[in-house]
Amino acid sequence: MSVGVLGRLMWALLAAGVGAFWMCRARRPDAKLSASLSLVKALGFACLALSLFWAVVWFAIACLRLTYPFELEWIGGAMRDHVERFLHHQPFYVPPGGGWFPYEYPPLYPWVCAKLLRWFPLPAFVIMRGVSIVSTVGCAVLIALWTKRLTAGATQTAFWALLAGGLFLAAYRVTGAWYDLERLDMLFLFLSLLGIYALDKGWVGTVVASVAFVLAFFTKQQAVLFIMAAALALWYLRNWRSLYLLLGITGLGCVIPLLLLNQATHGWFWFYCFRVPLANGIHAFLALLFLYNDLALYAPLIVLIVLVWKQAGHQMPLSEKTLLFAMSTAGVLGSWLSRAHWGGDQNVLMTAYLFIGIMACTYAAYTVEAYPHLLPGLLSLTLAQFVAIAYNPFAQIPHRQNREAGQRYLREVQTLERGGEVLCLDHGGFTVPPHFQIMGLLDVLNTLHRVPLGLAQALKAKRYSAILTEGLPGAHDAFGRMLYAFYRPVQSQYYTASWVVTGFLTPSPRRPVYIWRPR
């Protein structure tokens, strides 16, 4: 654990402890605690100011990174290859072999990006990031609108709704700096939130919500949790018409296309999107990490929720309370399961942090109605949460050395391609034709427990004139043994900077680029 992460956790826990102590004392009948009006106004202004500040900071970072010509995150280049497959009408879910094969994702995000690329002659990365940026703005708007509706029975609805949206945008870095990446997560989150927001608006809203959930499912499989949560909430409320509509539309909308896609791809759609993720299983250590590391960072808001949920719950309408609880449970559970899943990066924390923020702001708004003297404590805990997730904006922006590193790698690949086909294991988007990326290969290896036949044949035939890896693979794993049998590392290059600026920063001096040649 780095010093920075430890410092954040210590601050979050300390602030939560102090806030809990003050709130508990303030709720005692004999309490004589009081706060001046100027202090309350100052705390409220500070929270609103930080909401606006982090919203502007995120948008500025997103604009600065929009036209960056290389992948911002190390799987981004391979995601661009996914888009290119749709753009050129090439088969998508194909057997794993020596060429290209996909990640464990449904097809909606790359399909949407490919459609937009046909309409707008822009670089693929610009379109892909543009979809994420627009989706993120949509998420912030929906969070504010839903929180405002949830707090309709309180007087400070707009204030707490703005804080909920601000907390979401402020969590940009602690969720991996993912809001503007060439990845599918933000489109999935927008569609899920659209479904949640529309669900409680009569039968028309239920239809809109059902369609949104179906689209979210074909963006990321985790949408199943929100569909289940919506169904349970409607069942608990005895809203039978909406429940039947939801189950009918989402059932048919998910199952029929799934069967058609699976048939059209000879079963490979099911293999990549369901068999591969399930093969990774749940790891106890990672599940515990979520509890004592990831949730601990949001200790101020979690303490707020625990201290006031009874008071707020008594005042909230049953339908709003039920929907908020069901969706928050689904969001936190989704983050927990994904974090416990091998390969679950910080981006999977988005749903947990998002719903914790919405629940905290909603409960705070109702609590102030009955216990206005608790407002300073509620604002202090919210302010402490903003401090706990603060970050250095400049660390997320690519610099000249990052661009130079990407250009150097691209020149090396293009030089090697003059001698034949080149396989870049760690990065997509650099070779012609494109190939699988190492994470996709590891997922397949973990599922099949062997090297795919097509790849084994390609290595034995020495199909590639050169293979680029970052670091040396293990000599005892299945792929490593085969690679060492038919290729040998002949050259290594060291990079002082990486063109990747988000997530796993690679290559690095500790992970030099090795060039392998046939034996």
PDB file of C-alpha atoms in Angstrom, residues 134-387:
ATOM      1  CA  VAL A 134     -20.942  12.315 -23.020  1.00  0.00           C
ATOM      2  CA  SER A 135     -21.998   9.286 -20.965  1.00  0.00           C
ATOM      3  CA  THR A 136     -20.261  10.682 -17.881  1.00  0.00           C
ATOM      4  CA  VAL A 137     -22.022  14.031 -18.226  1.00  0.00           C
ATOM      5  CA  GLY A 138     -25.275  12.107 -18.608  1.00  0.00           C
ATOM      6  CA  CYS A 139     -24.477  10.105 -15.458  1.00  0.00           C
ATOM      7  CA  ALA A 140     -23.855  13.266 -13.413  1.00  0.00           C
ATOM      8  CA  VAL A 141     -27.136  14.791 -14.636  1.00  0.00           C
ATOM      9  CA  LEU A 142     -29.119  11.626 -13.879  1.00  0.00           C
ATOM     10  CA  ILE A 143     -27.549  11.335 -10.420  1.00  0.00           C
ATOM     11  CA  ALA A 144     -28.560  14.914  -9.611  1.00  0.00           C
ATOM     12  CA  LEU A 145     -32.073  14.462 -11.022  1.00  0.00           C
ATOM     13  CA  TRP A 146     -32.665  11.175  -9.217  1.00  0.00           C
ATOM     14  CA  THR A 147     -31.349  12.542  -5.921  1.00  0.00           C
ATOM     15  CA  LYS A 148     -33.612  15.566  -6.318  1.00  0.00           C
ATOM     16  CA  ARG A 149     -36.591  13.259  -6.833  1.00  0.00           C
ATOM     17  CA  LEU A 150     -35.573  11.053  -3.912  1.00  0.00           C
ATOM     18  CA  THR A 151     -35.402  14.130  -1.652  1.00  0.00           C
ATOM     19  CA  ALA A 152     -38.658  15.677  -2.904  1.00  0.00           C
ATOM     20  CA  GLY A 153     -40.071  15.517   0.618  1.00  0.00           C
ATOM     21  CA  ALA A 154     -37.260  17.705   1.966  1.00  0.00           C
ATOM     22  CA  THR A 155     -36.597  21.426   1.484  1.00  0.00           C
ATOM     23  CA  GLN A 156     -32.918  21.418   0.409  1.00  0.00           C
ATOM     24  CA  THR A 157     -33.410  19.128  -2.591  1.00  0.00           C
ATOM     25  CA  ALA A 158     -31.313  21.076  -5.107  1.00  0.00           C
ATOM     26  CA  PHE A 159     -28.414  21.476  -2.666  1.00  0.00           C
ATOM     27  CA  TRP A 160     -28.050  17.783  -1.874  1.00  0.00           C
ATOM     28  CA  ALA A 161     -28.707  16.784  -5.502  1.00  0.00           C
ATOM     29  CA  LEU A 162     -25.791  18.954  -6.620  1.00  0.00           C
ATOM     30  CA  LEU A 163     -23.588  17.414  -3.942  1.00  0.00           C
ATOM     31  CA  ALA A 164     -24.467  13.906  -5.132  1.00  0.00           C
ATOM     32  CA  GLY A 165     -23.462  14.795  -8.690  1.00  0.00           C
ATOM     33  CA  GLY A 166     -20.329  16.528  -7.423  1.00  0.00           C
ATOM     34  CA  LEU A 167     -19.267  13.540  -5.331  1.00  0.00           C
ATOM     35  CA  PHE A 168     -19.568  11.347  -8.418  1.00  0.00           C
ATOM     36  CA  LEU A 169     -17.343  13.603 -10.534  1.00  0.00           C
ATOM     37  CA  ALA A 170     -14.881  14.090  -7.661  1.00  0.00           C
ATOM     38  CA  ALA A 171     -14.418  10.297  -7.501  1.00  0.00           C
ATOM     39  CA  TYR A 172     -12.791  10.380 -10.956  1.00  0.00           C
ATOM     40  CA  ARG A 173      -9.321   9.374  -9.780  1.00  0.00           C
ATOM     41  CA  VAL A 174     -10.226   6.930  -7.006  1.00  0.00           C
ATOM     42  CA  THR A 175     -12.241   4.978  -9.585  1.00  0.00           C
ATOM     43  CA  GLY A 176      -9.245   4.745 -11.891  1.00  0.00           C
ATOM     44  CA  ALA A 177      -9.564   7.998 -13.912  1.00  0.00           C
ATOM     45  CA  TRP A 178     -11.939   6.029 -16.142  1.00  0.00           C
ATOM     46  CA  TYR A 179     -14.642   8.589 -16.997  1.00  0.00           C
ATOM     47  CA  ASP A 180     -13.088   9.660 -20.312  1.00  0.00           C
ATOM     48  CA  LEU A 181     -11.323   6.485 -21.431  1.00  0.00           C
ATOM     49  CA  GLU A 182     -11.700   4.416 -24.574  1.00  0.00           C
ATOM     50  CA  ARG A 183     -13.620   1.845 -22.522  1.00  0.00           C
ATOM     51  CA  LEU A 184     -17.255   0.744 -22.175  1.00  0.00           C
ATOM     52  CA  ASP A 185     -17.855   1.439 -18.485  1.00  0.00           C
ATOM     53  CA  MET A 186     -19.366   4.903 -18.732  1.00  0.00           C
ATOM     54  CA  LEU A 187     -21.873   3.946 -21.418  1.00  0.00           C
ATOM     55  CA  PHE A 188     -22.916   1.002 -19.238  1.00  0.00           C
ATOM     56  CA  LEU A 189     -23.279   3.235 -16.197  1.00  0.00           C
ATOM     57  CA  PHE A 190     -25.311   5.846 -18.088  1.00  0.00           C
ATOM     58  CA  LEU A 191     -27.738   3.267 -19.459  1.00  0.00           C
ATOM     59  CA  SER A 192     -28.106   1.675 -16.019  1.00  0.00           C
ATOM     60  CA  LEU A 193     -28.820   5.025 -14.355  1.00  0.00           C
ATOM     61  CA  LEU A 194     -31.284   5.902 -17.110  1.00  0.00           C
ATOM     62  CA  GLY A 195     -33.127   2.672 -16.379  1.00  0.00           C
ATOM     63  CA  ILE A 196     -33.150   3.384 -12.653  1.00  0.00           C
ATOM     64  CA  TYR A 197     -34.374   6.961 -13.106  1.00  0.00           C
ATOM     65  CA  ALA A 198     -37.153   6.024 -15.523  1.00  0.00           C
ATOM     66  CA  LEU A 199     -38.369   3.009 -13.571  1.00  0.00           C
ATOM     67  CA  ASP A 200     -40.643   4.905 -11.186  1.00  0.00           C
ATOM     68  CA  LYS A 201     -42.537   6.871 -13.853  1.00  0.00           C
ATOM     69  CA  GLY A 202     -45.569   4.700 -14.601  1.00  0.00           C
ATOM     70  CA  TRP A 203     -45.844   2.087 -17.322  1.00  0.00           C
ATOM     71  CA  VAL A 204     -44.159   4.317 -19.925  1.00  0.00           C
ATOM     72  CA  GLY A 205     -41.205   4.769 -17.576  1.00  0.00           C
ATOM     73  CA  THR A 206     -41.075   1.021 -16.996  1.00  0.00           C
ATOM     74  CA  VAL A 207     -40.837   0.419 -20.752  1.00  0.00           C
ATOM     75  CA  VAL A 208     -38.060   3.008 -21.091  1.00  0.00           C
ATOM     76  CA  ALA A 209     -36.267   1.547 -18.081  1.00  0.00           C
ATOM     77  CA  SER A 210     -36.535  -1.998 -19.438  1.00  0.00           C
ATOM     78  CA  VAL A 211     -35.070  -0.991 -22.801  1.00  0.00           C
ATOM     79  CA  ALA A 212     -32.265   0.905 -21.047  1.00  0.00           C
ATOM     80  CA  PHE A 213     -31.460  -2.142 -18.889  1.00  0.00           C
ATOM     81  CA  VAL A 214     -31.361  -4.390 -21.978  1.00  0.00           C
ATOM     82  CA  LEU A 215     -28.939  -2.008 -23.702  1.00  0.00           C
ATOM     83  CA  ALA A 216     -26.865  -1.853 -20.516  1.00  0.00           C
ATOM     84  CA  PHE A 217     -26.748  -5.667 -20.435  1.00  0.00           C
ATOM     85  CA  PHE A 218     -25.331  -5.759 -23.970  1.00  0.00           C
ATOM     86  CA  THR A 219     -22.744  -3.216 -22.874  1.00  0.00           C
ATOM     87  CA  LYS A 220     -21.679  -5.011 -19.680  1.00  0.00           C
ATOM     88  CA  GLN A 221     -23.112  -8.158 -18.153  1.00  0.00           C
ATOM     89  CA  GLN A 222     -23.306  -6.595 -14.685  1.00  0.00           C
ATOM     90  CA  ALA A 223     -26.614  -4.970 -15.705  1.00  0.00           C
ATOM     91  CA  VAL A 224     -28.264  -8.231 -14.623  1.00  0.00           C
ATOM     92  CA  LEU A 225     -27.858  -7.065 -11.012  1.00  0.00           C
ATOM     93  CA  PHE A 226     -29.825  -3.870 -11.661  1.00  0.00           C
ATOM     94  CA  ILE A 227     -32.540  -5.792 -13.506  1.00  0.00           C
ATOM     95  CA  MET A 228     -32.858  -8.159 -10.543  1.00  0.00           C
ATOM     96  CA  ALA A 229     -32.872  -5.246  -8.085  1.00  0.00           C
ATOM     97  CA  ALA A 230     -35.582  -3.473 -10.078  1.00  0.00           C
ATOM     98  CA  ALA A 231     -37.700  -6.627 -10.169  1.00  0.00           C
ATOM     99  CA  LEU A 232     -37.346  -7.187  -6.423  1.00  0.00           C
ATOM    100  CA  ALA A 233     -38.230  -3.561  -5.683  1.00  0.00           C
ATOM    101  CA  LEU A 234     -41.383  -3.731  -7.840  1.00  0.00           C
ATOM    102  CA  TRP A 235     -42.331  -7.056  -6.245  1.00  0.00           C
ATOM    103  CA  TYR A 236     -41.931  -5.620  -2.747  1.00  0.00           C
ATOM    104  CA  LEU A 237     -44.089  -2.620  -3.707  1.00  0.00           C
ATOM    105  CA  ARG A 238     -46.703  -4.944  -5.257  1.00  0.00           C
ATOM    106  CA  ASN A 239     -46.485  -2.971  -8.494  1.00  0.00           C
ATOM    107  CA  TRP A 240     -47.520  -5.959 -10.589  1.00  0.00           C
ATOM    108  CA  ARG A 241     -48.083  -4.237 -13.933  1.00  0.00           C
ATOM    109  CA  SER A 242     -44.647  -2.644 -13.912  1.00  0.00           C
ATOM    110  CA  LEU A 243     -43.088  -5.888 -12.697  1.00  0.00           C
ATOM    111  CA  TYR A 244     -44.618  -7.926 -15.522  1.00  0.00           C
ATOM    112  CA  LEU A 245     -43.603  -5.291 -18.075  1.00  0.00           C
ATOM    113  CA  LEU A 246     -40.039  -5.221 -16.739  1.00  0.00           C
ATOM    114  CA  LEU A 247     -39.659  -9.009 -16.711  1.00  0.00           C
ATOM    115  CA  GLY A 248     -41.247  -9.413 -20.126  1.00  0.00           C
ATOM    116  CA  ILE A 249     -39.242  -6.740 -21.922  1.00  0.00           C
ATOM    117  CA  THR A 250     -35.898  -7.435 -20.269  1.00  0.00           C
ATOM    118  CA  GLY A 251     -36.403 -11.202 -20.541  1.00  0.00           C
ATOM    119  CA  LEU A 252     -37.187 -11.137 -24.238  1.00  0.00           C
ATOM    120  CA  GLY A 253     -34.772  -8.284 -24.929  1.00  0.00           C
ATOM    121  CA  CYS A 254     -31.833 -10.086 -23.337  1.00  0.00           C
ATOM    122  CA  VAL A 255     -32.518 -13.741 -24.072  1.00  0.00           C
ATOM    123  CA  ILE A 256     -33.579 -13.604 -27.744  1.00  0.00           C
ATOM    124  CA  PRO A 257     -30.604 -11.499 -28.984  1.00  0.00           C
ATOM    125  CA  LEU A 258     -28.311 -13.601 -26.788  1.00  0.00           C
ATOM    126  CA  LEU A 259     -29.506 -16.814 -28.427  1.00  0.00           C
ATOM    127  CA  LEU A 260     -29.274 -15.304 -31.908  1.00  0.00           C
ATOM    128  CA  LEU A 261     -25.768 -13.976 -31.276  1.00  0.00           C
ATOM    129  CA  ASN A 262     -24.674 -17.280 -29.839  1.00  0.00           C
ATOM    130  CA  GLN A 263     -26.036 -19.182 -32.826  1.00  0.00           C
ATOM    131  CA  ALA A 264     -24.480 -16.754 -35.316  1.00  0.00           C
ATOM    132  CA  THR A 265     -21.063 -17.079 -33.647  1.00  0.00           C
ATOM    133  CA  HIS A 266     -21.262 -20.868 -33.197  1.00  0.00           C
ATOM    134  CA  GLY A 267     -21.248 -20.547 -29.428  1.00  0.00           C
ATOM    135  CA  TRP A 268     -18.318 -18.178 -29.101  1.00  0.00           C
ATOM    136  CA  PHE A 269     -20.457 -15.279 -27.852  1.00  0.00           C
ATOM    137  CA  TRP A 270     -21.413 -17.358 -24.810  1.00  0.00           C
ATOM    138  CA  PHE A 271     -17.818 -18.507 -24.379  1.00  0.00           C
ATOM    139  CA  TYR A 272     -16.333 -15.008 -24.189  1.00  0.00           C
ATOM    140  CA  CYS A 273     -19.147 -13.153 -22.424  1.00  0.00           C
ATOM    141  CA  PHE A 274     -20.174 -15.763 -19.860  1.00  0.00           C
ATOM    142  CA  ARG A 275     -17.897 -18.785 -19.660  1.00  0.00           C
ATOM    143  CA  VAL A 276     -14.680 -16.742 -19.492  1.00  0.00           C
ATOM    144  CA  PRO A 277     -15.855 -14.350 -16.720  1.00  0.00           C
ATOM    145  CA  LEU A 278     -17.289 -17.210 -14.660  1.00  0.00           C
ATOM    146  CA  ALA A 279     -14.033 -19.163 -14.974  1.00  0.00           C
ATOM    147  CA  ASN A 280     -12.172 -16.441 -13.095  1.00  0.00           C
ATOM    148  CA  GLY A 281     -14.222 -17.086  -9.968  1.00  0.00           C
ATOM    149  CA  ILE A 282     -14.111 -15.154  -6.697  1.00  0.00           C
ATOM    150  CA  HIS A 283     -10.914 -14.668  -4.704  1.00  0.00           C
ATOM    151  CA  ALA A 284     -11.278 -14.267  -0.933  1.00  0.00           C
ATOM    152  CA  PHE A 285      -8.272 -11.953  -0.585  1.00  0.00           C
ATOM    153  CA  LEU A 286      -9.609  -9.548  -3.196  1.00  0.00           C
ATOM    154  CA  ALA A 287     -13.068  -9.667  -1.613  1.00  0.00           C
ATOM    155  CA  LEU A 288     -11.565  -8.699   1.751  1.00  0.00           C
ATOM    156  CA  LEU A 289      -9.521  -5.955   0.080  1.00  0.00           C
ATOM    157  CA  PHE A 290     -12.773  -4.349  -1.028  1.00  0.00           C
ATOM    158  CA  LEU A 291     -14.046  -4.264   2.550  1.00  0.00           C
ATOM    159  CA  TYR A 292     -11.011  -2.917   4.391  1.00  0.00           C
ATOM    160  CA  ASN A 293      -9.438  -0.812   1.648  1.00  0.00           C
ATOM    161  CA  ASP A 294     -12.015   0.322  -0.910  1.00  0.00           C
ATOM    162  CA  LEU A 295     -15.021   0.832   1.371  1.00  0.00           C
ATOM    163  CA  ALA A 296     -12.825   2.327   4.095  1.00  0.00           C
ATOM    164  CA  LEU A 297     -12.031   5.223   1.751  1.00  0.00           C
ATOM    165  CA  TYR A 298     -15.714   6.192   1.883  1.00  0.00           C
ATOM    166  CA  ALA A 299     -15.901   5.914   5.672  1.00  0.00           C
ATOM    167  CA  PRO A 300     -17.224   9.499   6.178  1.00  0.00           C
ATOM    168  CA  LEU A 301     -20.287   8.913   4.000  1.00  0.00           C
ATOM    169  CA  ILE A 302     -20.801   5.357   5.262  1.00  0.00           C
ATOM    170  CA  VAL A 303     -20.801   6.642   8.843  1.00  0.00           C
ATOM    171  CA  LEU A 304     -23.284   9.341   7.820  1.00  0.00           C
ATOM    172  CA  ILE A 305     -25.600   6.717   6.350  1.00  0.00           C
ATOM    173  CA  VAL A 306     -25.354   4.418   9.378  1.00  0.00           C
ATOM    174  CA  LEU A 307     -26.066   7.231  11.851  1.00  0.00           C
ATOM    175  CA  VAL A 308     -29.121   8.735  10.146  1.00  0.00           C
ATOM    176  CA  TRP A 309     -30.733   5.946   8.143  1.00  0.00           C
ATOM    177  CA  LYS A 310     -33.479   5.352  10.689  1.00  0.00           C
ATOM    178  CA  GLN A 311     -34.515   8.990  10.937  1.00  0.00           C
ATOM    179  CA  ALA A 312     -34.399   9.477   7.171  1.00  0.00           C
ATOM    180  CA  GLY A 313     -36.075   6.156   6.411  1.00  0.00           C
ATOM    181  CA  HIS A 314     -39.151   7.057   8.460  1.00  0.00           C
ATOM    182  CA  GLN A 315     -39.672  10.212   6.397  1.00  0.00           C
ATOM    183  CA  MET A 316     -39.042   8.867   2.910  1.00  0.00           C
ATOM    184  CA  PRO A 317     -41.902   7.586   0.719  1.00  0.00           C
ATOM    185  CA  LEU A 318     -41.933   3.801   0.586  1.00  0.00           C
ATOM    186  CA  SER A 319     -41.444   3.590  -3.187  1.00  0.00           C
ATOM    187  CA  GLU A 320     -38.405   5.906  -3.167  1.00  0.00           C
ATOM    188  CA  LYS A 321     -36.899   4.209  -0.117  1.00  0.00           C
ATOM    189  CA  THR A 322     -37.327   0.751  -1.612  1.00  0.00           C
ATOM    190  CA  LEU A 323     -35.855   1.661  -4.986  1.00  0.00           C
ATOM    191  CA  LEU A 324     -32.882   3.445  -3.414  1.00  0.00           C
ATOM    192  CA  PHE A 325     -32.105   0.497  -1.135  1.00  0.00           C
ATOM    193  CA  ALA A 326     -32.462  -2.092  -3.914  1.00  0.00           C
ATOM    194  CA  MET A 327     -30.295  -0.223  -6.408  1.00  0.00           C
ATOM    195  CA  SER A 328     -27.665   0.722  -3.831  1.00  0.00           C
ATOM    196  CA  THR A 329     -27.410  -2.916  -2.790  1.00  0.00           C
ATOM    197  CA  ALA A 330     -26.997  -3.949  -6.428  1.00  0.00           C
ATOM    198  CA  GLY A 331     -24.362  -1.258  -7.008  1.00  0.00           C
ATOM    199  CA  VAL A 332     -22.260  -2.163  -3.971  1.00  0.00           C
ATOM    200  CA  LEU A 333     -22.646  -5.894  -4.626  1.00  0.00           C
ATOM    201  CA  GLY A 334     -21.602  -5.400  -8.260  1.00  0.00           C
ATOM    202  CA  SER A 335     -18.443  -3.587  -7.182  1.00  0.00           C
ATOM    203  CA  TRP A 336     -17.677  -6.203  -4.553  1.00  0.00           C
ATOM    204  CA  LEU A 337     -18.078  -9.145  -6.946  1.00  0.00           C
ATOM    205  CA  SER A 338     -16.079  -7.414  -9.672  1.00  0.00           C
ATOM    206  CA  ARG A 339     -13.310  -6.416  -7.259  1.00  0.00           C
ATOM    207  CA  ALA A 340     -13.099 -10.019  -6.006  1.00  0.00           C
ATOM    208  CA  HIS A 341     -12.837 -11.147  -9.627  1.00  0.00           C
ATOM    209  CA  TRP A 342      -9.322 -11.495 -11.039  1.00  0.00           C
ATOM    210  CA  GLY A 343      -8.500  -8.390 -13.091  1.00  0.00           C
ATOM    211  CA  GLY A 344     -11.044  -6.123 -11.356  1.00  0.00           C
ATOM    212  CA  ASP A 345      -9.426  -2.683 -11.447  1.00  0.00           C
ATOM    213  CA  GLN A 346     -10.464   0.536  -9.677  1.00  0.00           C
ATOM    214  CA  ASN A 347     -13.106   1.221 -12.330  1.00  0.00           C
ATOM    215  CA  VAL A 348     -15.362  -1.453 -10.833  1.00  0.00           C
ATOM    216  CA  LEU A 349     -15.707   0.711  -7.708  1.00  0.00           C
ATOM    217  CA  MET A 350     -17.771   3.286  -9.577  1.00  0.00           C
ATOM    218  CA  THR A 351     -21.160   1.775  -8.820  1.00  0.00           C
ATOM    219  CA  ALA A 352     -20.446   1.323  -5.104  1.00  0.00           C
ATOM    220  CA  TYR A 353     -19.117   4.850  -4.614  1.00  0.00           C
ATOM    221  CA  LEU A 354     -21.872   6.361  -6.756  1.00  0.00           C
ATOM    222  CA  PHE A 355     -24.730   4.827  -4.773  1.00  0.00           C
ATOM    223  CA  ILE A 356     -23.061   5.499  -1.422  1.00  0.00           C
ATOM    224  CA  GLY A 357     -22.961   9.173  -2.433  1.00  0.00           C
ATOM    225  CA  ILE A 358     -26.602   9.215  -3.530  1.00  0.00           C
ATOM    226  CA  MET A 359     -27.781   7.441  -0.379  1.00  0.00           C
ATOM    227  CA  ALA A 360     -25.759   9.719   1.907  1.00  0.00           C
ATOM    228  CA  CYS A 361     -27.079  12.891   0.273  1.00  0.00           C
ATOM    229  CA  THR A 362     -30.660  11.615   0.294  1.00  0.00           C
ATOM    230  CA  TYR A 363     -30.576  10.591   3.942  1.00  0.00           C
ATOM    231  CA  ALA A 364     -28.867  13.847   4.930  1.00  0.00           C
ATOM    232  CA  ALA A 365     -31.571  15.915   3.235  1.00  0.00           C
ATOM    233  CA  TYR A 366     -34.342  14.161   5.176  1.00  0.00           C
ATOM    234  CA  THR A 367     -32.457  14.176   8.468  1.00  0.00           C
ATOM    235  CA  VAL A 368     -32.023  17.950   8.381  1.00  0.00           C
ATOM    236  CA  GLU A 369     -35.807  18.339   8.144  1.00  0.00           C
ATOM    237  CA  ALA A 370     -36.364  16.750  11.562  1.00  0.00           C
ATOM    238  CA  TYR A 371     -32.997  17.494  13.185  1.00  0.00           C
ATOM    239  CA  PRO A 372     -31.630  20.772  11.772  1.00  0.00           C
ATOM    240  CA  HIS A 373     -28.968  20.948  14.504  1.00  0.00           C
ATOM    241  CA  LEU A 374     -27.261  17.926  12.825  1.00  0.00           C
ATOM    242  CA  LEU A 375     -26.586  19.885   9.652  1.00  0.00           C
ATOM    243  CA  PRO A 376     -23.017  20.940  10.627  1.00  0.00           C
ATOM    244  CA  GLY A 377     -22.085  17.310  11.262  1.00  0.00           C
ATOM    245  CA  LEU A 378     -23.622  16.131   8.000  1.00  0.00           C
ATOM    246  CA  LEU A 379     -21.833  18.839   6.030  1.00  0.00           C
ATOM    247  CA  SER A 380     -18.551  18.155   7.826  1.00  0.00           C
ATOM    248  CA  LEU A 381     -18.687  14.457   6.935  1.00  0.00           C
ATOM    249  CA  THR A 382     -19.489  15.317   3.322  1.00  0.00           C
ATOM    250  CA  LEU A 383     -16.626  17.796   3.213  1.00  0.00           C
ATOM    251  CA  ALA A 384     -14.301  15.200   4.737  1.00  0.00           C
ATOM    252  CA  GLN A 385     -15.300  12.801   1.965  1.00  0.00           C
ATOM    253  CA  PHE A 386     -14.377  15.349  -0.688  1.00  0.00           C
ATOM    254  CA  VAL A 387     -10.967  15.723   0.955  1.00  0.00           C
TER     255      VAL A 387
END
